[in-house]
PQR file of N, CA, C, O and H, with PARSE charges and radii, in Angstrom:
ATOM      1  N   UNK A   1      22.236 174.005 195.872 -0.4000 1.5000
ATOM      2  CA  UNK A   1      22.347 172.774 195.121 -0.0000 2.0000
ATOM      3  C   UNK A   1      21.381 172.828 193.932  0.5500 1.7000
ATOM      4  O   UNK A   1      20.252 173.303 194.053 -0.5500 1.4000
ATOM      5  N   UNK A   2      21.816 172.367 192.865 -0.4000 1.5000
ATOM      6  CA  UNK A   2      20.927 172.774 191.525 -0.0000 2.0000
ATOM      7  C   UNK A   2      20.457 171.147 191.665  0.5500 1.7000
ATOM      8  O   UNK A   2      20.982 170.224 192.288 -0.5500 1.4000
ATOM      9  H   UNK A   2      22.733 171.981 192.767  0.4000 1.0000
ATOM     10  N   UNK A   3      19.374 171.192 190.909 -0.4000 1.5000
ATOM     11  CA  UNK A   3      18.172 169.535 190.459 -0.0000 2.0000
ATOM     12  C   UNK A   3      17.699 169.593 189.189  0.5500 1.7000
ATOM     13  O   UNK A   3      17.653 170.539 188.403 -0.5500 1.4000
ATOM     14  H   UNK A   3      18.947 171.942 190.404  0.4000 1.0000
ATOM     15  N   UNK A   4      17.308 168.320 189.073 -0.4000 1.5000
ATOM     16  CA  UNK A   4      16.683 168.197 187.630 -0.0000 2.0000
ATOM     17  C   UNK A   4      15.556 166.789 187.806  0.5500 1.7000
ATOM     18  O   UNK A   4      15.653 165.766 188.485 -0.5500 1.4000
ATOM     19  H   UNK A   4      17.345 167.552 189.711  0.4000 1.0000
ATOM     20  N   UNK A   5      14.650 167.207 187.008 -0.4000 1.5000
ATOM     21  CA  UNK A   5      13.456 166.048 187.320 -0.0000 2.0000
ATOM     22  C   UNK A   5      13.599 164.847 185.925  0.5500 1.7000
ATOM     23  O   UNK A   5      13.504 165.258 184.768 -0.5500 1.4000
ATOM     24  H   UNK A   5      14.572 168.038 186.457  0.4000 1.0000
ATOM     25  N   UNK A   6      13.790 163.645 186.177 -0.4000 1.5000
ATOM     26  CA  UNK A   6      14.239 163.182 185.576 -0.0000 2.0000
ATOM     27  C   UNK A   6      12.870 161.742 185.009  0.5500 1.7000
ATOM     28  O   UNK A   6      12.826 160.924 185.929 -0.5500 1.4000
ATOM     29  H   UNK A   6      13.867 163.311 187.117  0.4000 1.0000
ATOM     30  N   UNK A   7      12.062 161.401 184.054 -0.4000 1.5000
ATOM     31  CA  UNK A   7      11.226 160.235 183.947 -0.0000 2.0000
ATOM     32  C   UNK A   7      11.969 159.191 183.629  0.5500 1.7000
ATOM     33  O   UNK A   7      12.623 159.311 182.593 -0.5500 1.4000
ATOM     34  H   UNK A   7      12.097 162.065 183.307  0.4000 1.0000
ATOM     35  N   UNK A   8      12.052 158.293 184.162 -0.4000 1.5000
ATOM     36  CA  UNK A   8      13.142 156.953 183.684 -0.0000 2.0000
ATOM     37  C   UNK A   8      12.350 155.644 183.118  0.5500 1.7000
ATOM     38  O   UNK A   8      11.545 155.371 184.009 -0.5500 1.4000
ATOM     39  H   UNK A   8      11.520 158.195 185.003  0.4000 1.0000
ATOM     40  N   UNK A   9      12.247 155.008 182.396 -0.4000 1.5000
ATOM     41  CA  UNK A   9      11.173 153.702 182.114 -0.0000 2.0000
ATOM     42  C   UNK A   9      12.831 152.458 181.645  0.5500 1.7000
ATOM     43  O   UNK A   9      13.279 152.539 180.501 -0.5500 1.4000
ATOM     44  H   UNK A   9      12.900 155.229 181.672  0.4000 1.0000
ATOM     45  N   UNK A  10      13.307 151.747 182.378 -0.4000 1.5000
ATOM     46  CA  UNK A  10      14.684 151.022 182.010 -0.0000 2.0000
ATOM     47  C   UNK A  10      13.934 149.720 182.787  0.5500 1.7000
ATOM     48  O   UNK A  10      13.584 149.584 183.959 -0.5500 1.4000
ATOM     49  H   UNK A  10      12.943 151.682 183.307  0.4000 1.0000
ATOM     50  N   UNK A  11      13.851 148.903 181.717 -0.4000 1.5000
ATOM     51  CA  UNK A  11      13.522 147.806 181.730 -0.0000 2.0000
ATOM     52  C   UNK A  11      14.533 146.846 182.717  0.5500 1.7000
ATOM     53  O   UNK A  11      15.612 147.298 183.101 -0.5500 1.4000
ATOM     54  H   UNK A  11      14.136 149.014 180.765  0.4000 1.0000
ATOM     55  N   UNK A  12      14.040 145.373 183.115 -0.4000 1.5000
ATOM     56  CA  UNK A  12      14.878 144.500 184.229 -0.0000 2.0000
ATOM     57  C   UNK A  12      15.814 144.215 182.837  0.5500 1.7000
ATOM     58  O   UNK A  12      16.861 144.850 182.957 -0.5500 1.4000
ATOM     59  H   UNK A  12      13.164 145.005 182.803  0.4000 1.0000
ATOM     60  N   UNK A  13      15.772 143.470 181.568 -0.4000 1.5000
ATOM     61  CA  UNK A  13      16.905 143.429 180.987 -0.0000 2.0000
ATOM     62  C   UNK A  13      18.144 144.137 180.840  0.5500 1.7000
ATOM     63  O   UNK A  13      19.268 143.636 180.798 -0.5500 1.4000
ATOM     64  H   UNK A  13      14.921 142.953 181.471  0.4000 1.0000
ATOM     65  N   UNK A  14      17.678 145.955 180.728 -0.4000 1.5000
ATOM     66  CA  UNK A  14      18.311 146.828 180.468 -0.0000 2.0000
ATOM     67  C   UNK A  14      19.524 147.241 181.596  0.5500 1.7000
ATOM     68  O   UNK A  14      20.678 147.663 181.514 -0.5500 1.4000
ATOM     69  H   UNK A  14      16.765 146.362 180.762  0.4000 1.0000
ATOM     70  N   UNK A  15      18.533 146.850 182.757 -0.4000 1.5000
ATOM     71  CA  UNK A  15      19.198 147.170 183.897 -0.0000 2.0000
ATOM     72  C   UNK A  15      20.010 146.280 184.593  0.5500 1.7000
ATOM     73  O   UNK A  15      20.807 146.618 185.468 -0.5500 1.4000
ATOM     74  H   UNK A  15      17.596 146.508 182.823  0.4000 1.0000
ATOM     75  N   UNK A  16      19.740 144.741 184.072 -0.4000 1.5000
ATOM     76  CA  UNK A  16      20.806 143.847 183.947 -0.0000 2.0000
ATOM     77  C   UNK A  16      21.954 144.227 183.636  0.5500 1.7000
ATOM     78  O   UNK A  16      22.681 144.377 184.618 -0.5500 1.4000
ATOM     79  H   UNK A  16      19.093 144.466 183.361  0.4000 1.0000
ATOM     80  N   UNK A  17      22.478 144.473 182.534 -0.4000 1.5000
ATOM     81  CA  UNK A  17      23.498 145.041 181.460 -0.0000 2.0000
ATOM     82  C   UNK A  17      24.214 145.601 182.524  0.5500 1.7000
ATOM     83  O   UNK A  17      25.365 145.214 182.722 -0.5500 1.4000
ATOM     84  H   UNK A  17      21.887 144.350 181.736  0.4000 1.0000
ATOM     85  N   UNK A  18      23.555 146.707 183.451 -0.4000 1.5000
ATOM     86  CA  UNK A  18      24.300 147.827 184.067 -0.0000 2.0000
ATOM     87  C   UNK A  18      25.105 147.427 185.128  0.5500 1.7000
ATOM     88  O   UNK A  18      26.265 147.676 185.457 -0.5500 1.4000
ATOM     89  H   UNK A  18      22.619 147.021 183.290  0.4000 1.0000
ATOM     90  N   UNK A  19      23.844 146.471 185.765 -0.4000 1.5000
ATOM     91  CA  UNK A  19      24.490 145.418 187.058 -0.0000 2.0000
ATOM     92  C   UNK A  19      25.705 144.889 186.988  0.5500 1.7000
ATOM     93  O   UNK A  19      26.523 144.902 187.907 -0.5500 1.4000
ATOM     94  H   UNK A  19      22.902 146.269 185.498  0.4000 1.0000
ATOM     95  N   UNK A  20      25.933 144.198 185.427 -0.4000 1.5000
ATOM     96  CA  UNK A  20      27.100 143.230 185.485 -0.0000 2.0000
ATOM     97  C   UNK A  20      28.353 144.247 184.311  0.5500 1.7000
ATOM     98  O   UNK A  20      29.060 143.746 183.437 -0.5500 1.4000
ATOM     99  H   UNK A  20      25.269 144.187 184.680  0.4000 1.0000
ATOM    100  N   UNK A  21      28.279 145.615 184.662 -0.4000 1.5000
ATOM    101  CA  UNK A  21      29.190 146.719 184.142 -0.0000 2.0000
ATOM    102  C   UNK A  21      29.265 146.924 182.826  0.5500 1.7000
ATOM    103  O   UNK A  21      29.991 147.831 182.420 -0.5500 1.4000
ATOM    104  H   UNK A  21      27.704 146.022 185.372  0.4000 1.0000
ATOM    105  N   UNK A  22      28.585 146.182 181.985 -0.4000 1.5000
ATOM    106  CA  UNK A  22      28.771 146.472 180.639 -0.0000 2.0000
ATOM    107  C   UNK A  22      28.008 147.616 180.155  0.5500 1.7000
ATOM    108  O   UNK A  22      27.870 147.910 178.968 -0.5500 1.4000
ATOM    109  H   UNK A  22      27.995 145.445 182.315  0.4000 1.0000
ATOM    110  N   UNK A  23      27.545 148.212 181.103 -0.4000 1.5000
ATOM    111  CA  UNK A  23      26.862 149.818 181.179 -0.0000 2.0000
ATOM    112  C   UNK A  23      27.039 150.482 182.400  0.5500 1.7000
ATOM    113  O   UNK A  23      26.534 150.021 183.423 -0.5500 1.4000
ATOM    114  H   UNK A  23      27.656 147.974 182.067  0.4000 1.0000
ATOM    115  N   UNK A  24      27.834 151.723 182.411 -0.4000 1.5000
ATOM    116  CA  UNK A  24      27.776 152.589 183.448 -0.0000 2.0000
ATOM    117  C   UNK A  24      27.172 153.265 183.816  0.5500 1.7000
ATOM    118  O   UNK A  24      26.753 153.039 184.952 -0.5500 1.4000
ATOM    119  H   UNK A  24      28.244 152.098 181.580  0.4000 1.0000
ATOM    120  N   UNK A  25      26.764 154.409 183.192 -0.4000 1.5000
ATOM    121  CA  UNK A  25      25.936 155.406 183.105 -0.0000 2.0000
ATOM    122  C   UNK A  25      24.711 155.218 182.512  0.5500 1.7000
ATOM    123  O   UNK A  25      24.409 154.310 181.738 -0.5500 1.4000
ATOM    124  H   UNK A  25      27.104 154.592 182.269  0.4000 1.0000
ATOM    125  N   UNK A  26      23.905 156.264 182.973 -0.4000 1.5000
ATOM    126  CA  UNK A  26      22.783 156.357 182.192 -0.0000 2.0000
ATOM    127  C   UNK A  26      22.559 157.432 182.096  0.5500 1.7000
ATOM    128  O   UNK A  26      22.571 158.162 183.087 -0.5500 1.4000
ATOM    129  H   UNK A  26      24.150 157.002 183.601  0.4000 1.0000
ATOM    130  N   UNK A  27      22.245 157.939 180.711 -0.4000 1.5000
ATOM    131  CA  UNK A  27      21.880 159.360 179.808 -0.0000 2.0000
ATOM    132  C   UNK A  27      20.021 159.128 180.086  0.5500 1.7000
ATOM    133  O   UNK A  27      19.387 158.074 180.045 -0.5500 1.4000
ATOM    134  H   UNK A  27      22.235 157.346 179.906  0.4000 1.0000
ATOM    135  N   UNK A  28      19.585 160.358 180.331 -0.4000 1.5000
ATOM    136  CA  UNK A  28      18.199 160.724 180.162 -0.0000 2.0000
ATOM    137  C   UNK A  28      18.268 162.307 179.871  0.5500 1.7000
ATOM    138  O   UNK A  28      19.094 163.205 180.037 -0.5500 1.4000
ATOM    139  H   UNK A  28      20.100 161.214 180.364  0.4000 1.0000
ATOM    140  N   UNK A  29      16.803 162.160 179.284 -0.4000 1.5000
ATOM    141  CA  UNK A  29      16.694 163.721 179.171 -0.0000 2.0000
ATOM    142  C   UNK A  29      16.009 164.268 180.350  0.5500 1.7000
ATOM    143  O   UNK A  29      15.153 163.558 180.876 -0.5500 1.4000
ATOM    144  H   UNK A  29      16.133 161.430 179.149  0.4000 1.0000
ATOM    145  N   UNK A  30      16.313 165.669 180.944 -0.4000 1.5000
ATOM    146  CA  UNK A  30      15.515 165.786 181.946 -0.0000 2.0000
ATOM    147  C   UNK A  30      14.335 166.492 181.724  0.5500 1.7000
ATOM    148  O   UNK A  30      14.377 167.120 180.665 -0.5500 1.4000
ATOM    149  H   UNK A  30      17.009 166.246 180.516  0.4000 1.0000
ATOM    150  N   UNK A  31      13.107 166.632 182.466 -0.4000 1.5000
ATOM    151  CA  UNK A  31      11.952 167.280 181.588 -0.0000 2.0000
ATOM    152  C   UNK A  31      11.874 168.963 181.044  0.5500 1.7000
ATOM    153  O   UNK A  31      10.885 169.418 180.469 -0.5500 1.4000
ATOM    154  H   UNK A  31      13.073 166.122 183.325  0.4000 1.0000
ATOM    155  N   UNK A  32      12.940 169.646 181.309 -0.4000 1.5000
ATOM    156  CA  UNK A  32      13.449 170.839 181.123 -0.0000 2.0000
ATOM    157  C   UNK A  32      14.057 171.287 179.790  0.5500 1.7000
ATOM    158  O   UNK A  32      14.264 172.372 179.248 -0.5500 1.4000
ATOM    159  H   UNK A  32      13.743 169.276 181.776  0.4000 1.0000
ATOM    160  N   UNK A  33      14.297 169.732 179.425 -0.4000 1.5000
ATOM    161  CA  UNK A  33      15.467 169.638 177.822 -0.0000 2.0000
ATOM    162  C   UNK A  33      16.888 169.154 178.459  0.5500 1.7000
ATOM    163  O   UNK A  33      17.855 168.948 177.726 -0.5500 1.4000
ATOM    164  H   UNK A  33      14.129 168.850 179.865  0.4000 1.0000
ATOM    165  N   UNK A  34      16.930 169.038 179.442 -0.4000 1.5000
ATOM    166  CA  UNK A  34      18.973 169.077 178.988 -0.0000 2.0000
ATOM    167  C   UNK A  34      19.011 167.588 179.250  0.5500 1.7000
ATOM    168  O   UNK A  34      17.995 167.031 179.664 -0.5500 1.4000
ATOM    169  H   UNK A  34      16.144 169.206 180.038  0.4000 1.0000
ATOM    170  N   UNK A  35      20.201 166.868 179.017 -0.4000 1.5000
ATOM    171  CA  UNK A  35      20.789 165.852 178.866 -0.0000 2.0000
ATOM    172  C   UNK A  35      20.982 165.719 180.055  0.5500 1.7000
ATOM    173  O   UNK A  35      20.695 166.734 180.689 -0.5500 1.4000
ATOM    174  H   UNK A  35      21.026 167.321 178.680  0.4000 1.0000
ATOM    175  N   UNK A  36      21.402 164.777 180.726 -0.4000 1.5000
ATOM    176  CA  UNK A  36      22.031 164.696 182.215 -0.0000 2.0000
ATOM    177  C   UNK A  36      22.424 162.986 181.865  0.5500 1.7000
ATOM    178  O   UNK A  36      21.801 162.094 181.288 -0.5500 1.4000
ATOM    179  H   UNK A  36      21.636 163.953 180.211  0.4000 1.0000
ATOM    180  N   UNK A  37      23.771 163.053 182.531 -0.4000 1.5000
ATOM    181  CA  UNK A  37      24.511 161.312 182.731 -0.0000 2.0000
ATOM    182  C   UNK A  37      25.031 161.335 184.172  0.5500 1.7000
ATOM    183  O   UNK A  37      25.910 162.000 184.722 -0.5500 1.4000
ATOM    184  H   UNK A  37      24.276 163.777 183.000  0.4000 1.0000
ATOM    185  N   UNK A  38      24.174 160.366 184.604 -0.4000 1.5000
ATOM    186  CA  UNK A  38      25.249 159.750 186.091 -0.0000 2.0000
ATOM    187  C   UNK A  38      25.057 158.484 186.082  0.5500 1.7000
ATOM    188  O   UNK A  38      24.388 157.966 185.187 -0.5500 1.4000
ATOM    189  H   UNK A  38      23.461 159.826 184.158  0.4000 1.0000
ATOM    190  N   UNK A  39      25.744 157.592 187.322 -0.4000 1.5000
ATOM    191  CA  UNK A  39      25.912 156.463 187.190 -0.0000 2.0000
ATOM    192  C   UNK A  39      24.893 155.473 187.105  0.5500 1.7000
ATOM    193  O   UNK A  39      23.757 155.909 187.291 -0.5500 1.4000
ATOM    194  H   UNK A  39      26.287 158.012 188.049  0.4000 1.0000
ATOM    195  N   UNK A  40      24.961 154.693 186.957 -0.4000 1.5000
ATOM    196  CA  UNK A  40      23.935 153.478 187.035 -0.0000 2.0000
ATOM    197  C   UNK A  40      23.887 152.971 188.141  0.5500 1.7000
ATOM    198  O   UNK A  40      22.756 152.548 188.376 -0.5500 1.4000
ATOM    199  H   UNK A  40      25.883 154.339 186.806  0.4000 1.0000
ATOM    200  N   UNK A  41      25.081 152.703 189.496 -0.4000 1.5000
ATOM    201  CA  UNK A  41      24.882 152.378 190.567 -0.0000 2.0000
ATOM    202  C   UNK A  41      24.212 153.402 191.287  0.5500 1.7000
ATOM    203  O   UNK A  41      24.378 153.312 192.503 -0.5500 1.4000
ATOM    204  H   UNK A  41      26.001 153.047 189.306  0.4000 1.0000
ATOM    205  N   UNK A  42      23.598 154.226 190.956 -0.4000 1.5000
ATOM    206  CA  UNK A  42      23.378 155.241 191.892 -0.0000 2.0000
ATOM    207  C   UNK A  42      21.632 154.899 191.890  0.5500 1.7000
ATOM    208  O   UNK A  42      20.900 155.682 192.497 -0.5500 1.4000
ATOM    209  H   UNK A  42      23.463 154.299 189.968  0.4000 1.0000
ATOM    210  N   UNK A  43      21.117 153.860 191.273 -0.4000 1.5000
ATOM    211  CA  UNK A  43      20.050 153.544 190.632 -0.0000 2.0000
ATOM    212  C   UNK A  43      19.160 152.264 191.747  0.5500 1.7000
ATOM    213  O   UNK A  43      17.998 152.254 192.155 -0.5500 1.4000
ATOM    214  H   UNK A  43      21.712 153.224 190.780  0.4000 1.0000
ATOM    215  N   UNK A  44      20.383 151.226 191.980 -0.4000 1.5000
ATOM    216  CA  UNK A  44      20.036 150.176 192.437 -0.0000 2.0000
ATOM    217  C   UNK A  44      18.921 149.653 193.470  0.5500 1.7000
ATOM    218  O   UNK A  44      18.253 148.623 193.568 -0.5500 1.4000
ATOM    219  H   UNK A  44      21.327 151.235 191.649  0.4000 1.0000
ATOM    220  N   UNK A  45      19.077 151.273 194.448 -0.4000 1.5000
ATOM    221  CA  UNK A  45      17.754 150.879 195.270 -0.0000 2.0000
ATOM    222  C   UNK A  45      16.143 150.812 194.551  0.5500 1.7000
ATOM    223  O   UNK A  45      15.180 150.138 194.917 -0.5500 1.4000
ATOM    224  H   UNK A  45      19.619 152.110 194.368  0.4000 1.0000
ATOM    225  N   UNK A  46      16.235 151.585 193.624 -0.4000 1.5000
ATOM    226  CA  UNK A  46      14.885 151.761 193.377 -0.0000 2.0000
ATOM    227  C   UNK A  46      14.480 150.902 192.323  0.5500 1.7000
ATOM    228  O   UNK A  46      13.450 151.088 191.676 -0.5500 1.4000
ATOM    229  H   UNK A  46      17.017 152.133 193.326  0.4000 1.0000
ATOM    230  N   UNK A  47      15.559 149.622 192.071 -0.4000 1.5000
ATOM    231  CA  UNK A  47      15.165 148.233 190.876 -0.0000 2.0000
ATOM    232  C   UNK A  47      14.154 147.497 191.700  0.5500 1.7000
ATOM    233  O   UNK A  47      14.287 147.095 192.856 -0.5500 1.4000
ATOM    234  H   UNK A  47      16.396 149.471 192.598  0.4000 1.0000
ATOM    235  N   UNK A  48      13.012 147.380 190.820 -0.4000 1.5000
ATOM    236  CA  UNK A  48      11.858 146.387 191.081 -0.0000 2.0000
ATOM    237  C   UNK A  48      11.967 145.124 189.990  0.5500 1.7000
ATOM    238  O   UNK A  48      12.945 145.083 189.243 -0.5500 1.4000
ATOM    239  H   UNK A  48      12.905 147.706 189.881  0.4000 1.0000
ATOM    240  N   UNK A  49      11.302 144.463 189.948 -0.4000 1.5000
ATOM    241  CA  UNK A  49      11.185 143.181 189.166 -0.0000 2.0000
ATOM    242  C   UNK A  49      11.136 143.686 188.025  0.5500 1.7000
ATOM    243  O   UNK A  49      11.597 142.974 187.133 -0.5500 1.4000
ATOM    244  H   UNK A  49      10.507 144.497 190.554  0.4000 1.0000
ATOM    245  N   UNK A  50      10.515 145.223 187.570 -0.4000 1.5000
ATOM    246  CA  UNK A  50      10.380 145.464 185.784 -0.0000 2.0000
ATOM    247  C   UNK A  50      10.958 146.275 185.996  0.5500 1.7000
ATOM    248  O   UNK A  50      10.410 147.367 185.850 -0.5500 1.4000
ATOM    249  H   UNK A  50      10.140 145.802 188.295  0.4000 1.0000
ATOM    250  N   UNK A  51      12.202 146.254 186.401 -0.4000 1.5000
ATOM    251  CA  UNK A  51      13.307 147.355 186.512 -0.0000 2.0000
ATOM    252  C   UNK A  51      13.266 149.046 187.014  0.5500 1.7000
ATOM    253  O   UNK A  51      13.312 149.281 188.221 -0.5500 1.4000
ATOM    254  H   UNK A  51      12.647 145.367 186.520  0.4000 1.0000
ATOM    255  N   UNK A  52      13.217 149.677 186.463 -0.4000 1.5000
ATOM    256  CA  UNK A  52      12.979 151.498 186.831 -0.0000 2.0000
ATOM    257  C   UNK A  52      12.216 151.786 186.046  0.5500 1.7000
ATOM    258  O   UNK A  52      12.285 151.688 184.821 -0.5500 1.4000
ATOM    259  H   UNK A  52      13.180 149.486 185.482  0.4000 1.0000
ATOM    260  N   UNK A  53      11.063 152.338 186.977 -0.4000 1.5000
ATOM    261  CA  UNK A  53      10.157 153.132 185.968 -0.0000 2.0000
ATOM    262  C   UNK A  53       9.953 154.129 187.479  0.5500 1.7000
ATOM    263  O   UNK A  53      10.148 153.725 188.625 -0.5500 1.4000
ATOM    264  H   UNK A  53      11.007 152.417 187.973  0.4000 1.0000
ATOM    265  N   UNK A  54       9.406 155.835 186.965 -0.4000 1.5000
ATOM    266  CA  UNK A  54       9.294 156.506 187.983 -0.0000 2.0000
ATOM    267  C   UNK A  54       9.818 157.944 187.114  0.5500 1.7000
ATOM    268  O   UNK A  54      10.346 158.076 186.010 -0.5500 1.4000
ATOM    269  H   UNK A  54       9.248 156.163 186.033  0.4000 1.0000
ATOM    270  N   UNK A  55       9.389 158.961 188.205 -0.4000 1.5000
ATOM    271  CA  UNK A  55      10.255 159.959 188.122 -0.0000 2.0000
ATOM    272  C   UNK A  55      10.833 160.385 189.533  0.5500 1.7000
ATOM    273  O   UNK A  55      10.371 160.458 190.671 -0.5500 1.4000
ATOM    274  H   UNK A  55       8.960 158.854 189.102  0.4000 1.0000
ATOM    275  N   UNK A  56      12.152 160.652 188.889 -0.4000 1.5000
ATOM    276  CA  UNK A  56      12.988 161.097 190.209 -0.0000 2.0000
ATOM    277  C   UNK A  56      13.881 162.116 189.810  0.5500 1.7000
ATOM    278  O   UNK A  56      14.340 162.418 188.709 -0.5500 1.4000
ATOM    279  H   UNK A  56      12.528 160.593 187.964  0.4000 1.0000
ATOM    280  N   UNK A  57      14.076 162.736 191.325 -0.4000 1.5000
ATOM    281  CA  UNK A  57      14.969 163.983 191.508 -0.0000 2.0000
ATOM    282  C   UNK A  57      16.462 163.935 191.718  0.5500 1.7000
ATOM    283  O   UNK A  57      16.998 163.403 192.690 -0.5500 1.4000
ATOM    284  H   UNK A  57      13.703 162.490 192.220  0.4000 1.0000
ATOM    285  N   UNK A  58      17.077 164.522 190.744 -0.4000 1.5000
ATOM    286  CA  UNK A  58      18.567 164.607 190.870 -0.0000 2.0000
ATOM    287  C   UNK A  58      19.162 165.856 190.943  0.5500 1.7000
ATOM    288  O   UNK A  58      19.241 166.853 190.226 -0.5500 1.4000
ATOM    289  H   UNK A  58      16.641 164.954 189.954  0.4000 1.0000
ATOM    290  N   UNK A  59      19.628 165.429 192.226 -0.4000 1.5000
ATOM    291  CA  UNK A  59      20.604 166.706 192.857 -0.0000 2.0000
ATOM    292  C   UNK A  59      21.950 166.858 192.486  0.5500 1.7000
ATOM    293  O   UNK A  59      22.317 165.683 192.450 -0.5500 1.4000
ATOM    294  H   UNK A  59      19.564 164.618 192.808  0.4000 1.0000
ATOM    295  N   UNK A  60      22.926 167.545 192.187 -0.4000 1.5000
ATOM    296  CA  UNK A  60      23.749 167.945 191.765 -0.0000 2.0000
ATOM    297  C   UNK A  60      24.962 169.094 192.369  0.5500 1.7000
ATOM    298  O   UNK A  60      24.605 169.868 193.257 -0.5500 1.4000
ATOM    299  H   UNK A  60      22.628 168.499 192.216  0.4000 1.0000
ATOM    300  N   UNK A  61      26.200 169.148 191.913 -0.4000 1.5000
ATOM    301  CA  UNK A  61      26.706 170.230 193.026 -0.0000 2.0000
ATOM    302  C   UNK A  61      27.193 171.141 191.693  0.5500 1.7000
ATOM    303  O   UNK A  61      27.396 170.599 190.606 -0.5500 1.4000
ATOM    304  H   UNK A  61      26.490 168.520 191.192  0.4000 1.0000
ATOM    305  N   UNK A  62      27.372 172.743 191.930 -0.4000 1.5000
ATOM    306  CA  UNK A  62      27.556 173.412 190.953 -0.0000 2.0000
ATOM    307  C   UNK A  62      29.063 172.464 189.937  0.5500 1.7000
ATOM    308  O   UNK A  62      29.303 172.896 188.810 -0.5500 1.4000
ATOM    309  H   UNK A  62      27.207 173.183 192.813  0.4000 1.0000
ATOM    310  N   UNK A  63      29.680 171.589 190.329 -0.4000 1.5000
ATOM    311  CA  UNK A  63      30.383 171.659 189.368 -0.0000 2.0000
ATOM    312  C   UNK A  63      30.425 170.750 188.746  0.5500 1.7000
ATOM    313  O   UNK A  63      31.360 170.440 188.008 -0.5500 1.4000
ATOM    314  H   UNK A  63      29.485 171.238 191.245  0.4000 1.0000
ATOM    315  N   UNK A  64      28.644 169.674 189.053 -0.4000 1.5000
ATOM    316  CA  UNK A  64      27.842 168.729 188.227 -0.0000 2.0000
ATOM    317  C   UNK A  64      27.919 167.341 188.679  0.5500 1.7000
ATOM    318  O   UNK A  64      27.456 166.300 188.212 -0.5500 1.4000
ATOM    319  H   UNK A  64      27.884 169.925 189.652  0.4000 1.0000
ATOM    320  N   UNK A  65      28.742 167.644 189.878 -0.4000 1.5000
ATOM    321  CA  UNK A  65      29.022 165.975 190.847 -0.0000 2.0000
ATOM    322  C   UNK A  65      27.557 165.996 191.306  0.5500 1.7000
ATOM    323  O   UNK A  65      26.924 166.928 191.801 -0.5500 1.4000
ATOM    324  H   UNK A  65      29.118 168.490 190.257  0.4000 1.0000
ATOM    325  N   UNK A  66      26.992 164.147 190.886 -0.4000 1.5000
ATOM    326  CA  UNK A  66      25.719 163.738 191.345 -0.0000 2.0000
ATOM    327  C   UNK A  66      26.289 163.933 192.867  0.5500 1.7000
ATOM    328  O   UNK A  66      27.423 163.732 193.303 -0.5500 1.4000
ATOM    329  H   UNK A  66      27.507 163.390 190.484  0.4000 1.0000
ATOM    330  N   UNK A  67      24.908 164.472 193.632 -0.4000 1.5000
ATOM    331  CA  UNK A  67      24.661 164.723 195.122 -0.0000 2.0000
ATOM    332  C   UNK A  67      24.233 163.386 195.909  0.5500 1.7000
ATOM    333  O   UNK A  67      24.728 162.622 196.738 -0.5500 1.4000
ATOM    334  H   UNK A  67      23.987 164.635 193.278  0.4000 1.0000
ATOM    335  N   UNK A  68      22.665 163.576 194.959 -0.4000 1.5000
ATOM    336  CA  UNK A  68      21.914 162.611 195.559 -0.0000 2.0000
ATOM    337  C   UNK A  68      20.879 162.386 194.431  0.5500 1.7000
ATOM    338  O   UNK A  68      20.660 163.229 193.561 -0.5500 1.4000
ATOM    339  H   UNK A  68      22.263 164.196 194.286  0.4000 1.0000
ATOM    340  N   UNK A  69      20.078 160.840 194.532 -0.4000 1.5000
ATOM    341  CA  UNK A  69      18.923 161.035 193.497 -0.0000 2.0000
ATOM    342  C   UNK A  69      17.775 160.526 194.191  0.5500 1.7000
ATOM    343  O   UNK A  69      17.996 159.354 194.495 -0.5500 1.4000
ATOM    344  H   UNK A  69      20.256 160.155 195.239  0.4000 1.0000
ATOM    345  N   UNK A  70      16.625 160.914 194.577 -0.4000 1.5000
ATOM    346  CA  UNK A  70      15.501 160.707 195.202 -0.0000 2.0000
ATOM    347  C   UNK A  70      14.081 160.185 194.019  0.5500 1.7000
ATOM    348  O   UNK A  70      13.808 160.740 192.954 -0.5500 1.4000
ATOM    349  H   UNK A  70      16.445 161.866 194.330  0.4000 1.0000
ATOM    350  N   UNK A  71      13.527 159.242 194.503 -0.4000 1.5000
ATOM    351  CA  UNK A  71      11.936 159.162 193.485 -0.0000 2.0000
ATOM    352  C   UNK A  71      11.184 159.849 194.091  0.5500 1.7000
ATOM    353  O   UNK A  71      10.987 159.695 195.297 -0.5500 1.4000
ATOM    354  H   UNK A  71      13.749 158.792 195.368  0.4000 1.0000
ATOM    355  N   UNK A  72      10.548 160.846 193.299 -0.4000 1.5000
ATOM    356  CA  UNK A  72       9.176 161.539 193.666 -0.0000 2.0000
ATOM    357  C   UNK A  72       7.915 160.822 193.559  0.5500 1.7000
ATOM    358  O   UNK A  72       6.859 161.384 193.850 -0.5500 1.4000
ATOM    359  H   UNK A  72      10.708 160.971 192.320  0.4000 1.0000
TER
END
């Protein structure tokens, strides 16, 4: 299974937006350089009152289907 370490800082407004679908995804860079997009529901457990901040691990399957995403 391939990963990528990902820093996220998405504010409670931002992450509003996502909640009520007018945003799906979310693009970050990962700290390696590459781009990476997966969903925004895949996010929800780890919303606090100032939304996502953290870094977390995203797992992946070779043919780029999100696995799983963990906070380190």
């Amino acid at each position: 299974m391939n990963e990528l370490i990902v820093d996220l800082n998405i504010s409670d407004k931002e992450f509003e937006r996502m909640y009520r679908g007018e945003v799906r995804d979310v693009v970050a860079r990962a700290r390696d350089g590459r781009r990476v997009r997966f969903p925004a529901a895949s996010l929800t457990r780890f919303v606090t009152r100032e939304g996502i901040r953290g870094s977390f691990r995203i797992r992946y399957s070779p043919e780029g289907r999100l696995q799983d995403i963990s906070r380190l």
